[in-house]
Amino acid sequence: MTKLTYIAFDGTRFDVEAENGSTVMENAIRNAVPGIEAECGGACACATCHVYVDPEWTGVVGEPEAMEEDMLDFAYDVQPNSRLSCQIKVRDDLDGLVVRVPERQG
């Protein structure tokens, strides 16, 4: 299991154990992390699972692909470390990943 940490906009911390192959979004939904709406269910067809990847993790997580970049245009307050959590697959090298949830979703 891979440990993920979500920090809600109000600062509440959610530490979860995630199975490899699942997504950061799926684990947020399973663990009732507030602010992750995931309206499209992970199809990369909306921007309601937007998160900010902790700067220490951006290199490990990697850059968004073209389709995700297009969807990020609809997200609220996009920053250089913005990602759609449905597009981040959980894997061993993400153990300890920290993401922050924005004030609101797009």
PDB file of C-alpha atoms in Angstrom, residues 26-100:
ATOM      1  CA  GLU A  26     -10.476   7.342  -6.499  1.00  0.00           C
ATOM      2  CA  ASN A  27      -8.798   7.284  -3.110  1.00  0.00           C
ATOM      3  CA  ALA A  28     -10.019  10.789  -2.291  1.00  0.00           C
ATOM      4  CA  ILE A  29     -13.603   9.732  -3.046  1.00  0.00           C
ATOM      5  CA  ARG A  30     -13.286   6.470  -1.052  1.00  0.00           C
ATOM      6  CA  ASN A  31     -12.027   8.413   1.942  1.00  0.00           C
ATOM      7  CA  ALA A  32     -14.483  11.343   1.707  1.00  0.00           C
ATOM      8  CA  VAL A  33     -11.828  14.011   1.162  1.00  0.00           C
ATOM      9  CA  PRO A  34     -13.808  17.270   0.936  1.00  0.00           C
ATOM     10  CA  GLY A  35     -13.435  19.343  -2.207  1.00  0.00           C
ATOM     11  CA  ILE A  36     -12.834  16.482  -4.633  1.00  0.00           C
ATOM     12  CA  GLU A  37     -16.074  16.290  -6.608  1.00  0.00           C
ATOM     13  CA  ALA A  38     -15.016  14.031  -9.514  1.00  0.00           C
ATOM     14  CA  GLU A  39     -18.170  14.714 -11.516  1.00  0.00           C
ATOM     15  CA  CYS A  40     -16.993  12.734 -14.567  1.00  0.00           C
ATOM     16  CA  GLY A  41     -15.906   9.737 -12.513  1.00  0.00           C
ATOM     17  CA  GLY A  42     -12.299   9.895 -13.634  1.00  0.00           C
ATOM     18  CA  ALA A  43     -12.761  10.146 -17.411  1.00  0.00           C
ATOM     19  CA  CYS A  44     -10.673  13.349 -17.693  1.00  0.00           C
ATOM     20  CA  ALA A  45     -13.791  15.120 -18.966  1.00  0.00           C
ATOM     21  CA  CYS A  46     -14.079  17.811 -16.295  1.00  0.00           C
ATOM     22  CA  ALA A  47     -11.821  19.602 -13.836  1.00  0.00           C
ATOM     23  CA  THR A  48     -13.562  18.773 -10.554  1.00  0.00           C
ATOM     24  CA  CYS A  49     -10.778  16.632  -9.104  1.00  0.00           C
ATOM     25  CA  HIS A  50      -8.150  19.373  -9.383  1.00  0.00           C
ATOM     26  CA  VAL A  51      -5.331  19.253  -6.822  1.00  0.00           C
ATOM     27  CA  TYR A  52      -2.016  20.977  -6.211  1.00  0.00           C
ATOM     28  CA  VAL A  53       0.868  18.535  -6.036  1.00  0.00           C
ATOM     29  CA  ASP A  54       3.307  19.391  -3.270  1.00  0.00           C
ATOM     30  CA  PRO A  55       6.384  21.011  -4.883  1.00  0.00           C
ATOM     31  CA  GLU A  56       8.641  18.236  -3.523  1.00  0.00           C
ATOM     32  CA  TRP A  57       6.597  15.710  -5.537  1.00  0.00           C
ATOM     33  CA  THR A  58       6.065  17.429  -8.893  1.00  0.00           C
ATOM     34  CA  GLY A  59       9.087  15.773 -10.495  1.00  0.00           C
ATOM     35  CA  VAL A  60       8.055  12.309  -9.326  1.00  0.00           C
ATOM     36  CA  VAL A  61       4.395  12.723 -10.317  1.00  0.00           C
ATOM     37  CA  GLY A  62       5.313  14.105 -13.725  1.00  0.00           C
ATOM     38  CA  GLU A  63       3.690  16.525 -16.120  1.00  0.00           C
ATOM     39  CA  PRO A  64       0.098  16.403 -17.365  1.00  0.00           C
ATOM     40  CA  GLU A  65      -0.536  15.015 -20.842  1.00  0.00           C
ATOM     41  CA  ALA A  66      -2.240  17.158 -23.512  1.00  0.00           C
ATOM     42  CA  MET A  67      -5.809  16.076 -22.709  1.00  0.00           C
ATOM     43  CA  GLU A  68      -5.333  16.836 -19.015  1.00  0.00           C
ATOM     44  CA  GLU A  69      -3.792  20.221 -19.827  1.00  0.00           C
ATOM     45  CA  ASP A  70      -6.881  21.047 -21.893  1.00  0.00           C
ATOM     46  CA  MET A  71      -9.166  20.142 -18.981  1.00  0.00           C
ATOM     47  CA  LEU A  72      -7.076  22.180 -16.540  1.00  0.00           C
ATOM     48  CA  ASP A  73      -8.183  25.248 -18.520  1.00  0.00           C
ATOM     49  CA  PHE A  74     -11.552  24.790 -16.775  1.00  0.00           C
ATOM     50  CA  ALA A  75     -10.088  24.460 -13.270  1.00  0.00           C
ATOM     51  CA  TYR A  76     -10.155  27.169 -10.625  1.00  0.00           C
ATOM     52  CA  ASP A  77      -6.886  28.964  -9.760  1.00  0.00           C
ATOM     53  CA  VAL A  78      -4.550  26.793 -11.851  1.00  0.00           C
ATOM     54  CA  GLN A  79      -0.931  26.862 -10.728  1.00  0.00           C
ATOM     55  CA  PRO A  80       2.241  25.293 -12.169  1.00  0.00           C
ATOM     56  CA  ASN A  81       1.807  22.301  -9.830  1.00  0.00           C
ATOM     57  CA  SER A  82      -1.868  21.747 -10.730  1.00  0.00           C
ATOM     58  CA  ARG A  83      -2.976  18.262 -11.774  1.00  0.00           C
ATOM     59  CA  LEU A  84      -6.233  16.393 -12.157  1.00  0.00           C
ATOM     60  CA  SER A  85      -6.127  13.707  -9.502  1.00  0.00           C
ATOM     61  CA  CYS A  86      -7.914  11.248 -11.813  1.00  0.00           C
ATOM     62  CA  GLN A  87      -4.815  11.246 -13.991  1.00  0.00           C
ATOM     63  CA  ILE A  88      -2.311  10.395 -11.247  1.00  0.00           C
ATOM     64  CA  LYS A  89      -1.959   6.619 -10.934  1.00  0.00           C
ATOM     65  CA  VAL A  90      -0.814   5.362  -7.539  1.00  0.00           C
ATOM     66  CA  ARG A  91       2.500   3.521  -7.657  1.00  0.00           C
ATOM     67  CA  ASP A  92       5.299   2.610  -5.256  1.00  0.00           C
ATOM     68  CA  ASP A  93       7.393   5.709  -5.941  1.00  0.00           C
ATOM     69  CA  LEU A  94       4.473   7.945  -4.877  1.00  0.00           C
ATOM     70  CA  ASP A  95       4.575   6.642  -1.295  1.00  0.00           C
ATOM     71  CA  GLY A  96       4.232   9.768   0.867  1.00  0.00           C
ATOM     72  CA  LEU A  97       2.724  11.952  -1.881  1.00  0.00           C
ATOM     73  CA  VAL A  98       1.106  15.148  -0.605  1.00  0.00           C
ATOM     74  CA  VAL A  99      -1.612  16.973  -2.559  1.00  0.00           C
ATOM     75  CA  ARG A 100      -3.625  20.010  -1.581  1.00  0.00           C
TER      76      ARG A 100
END
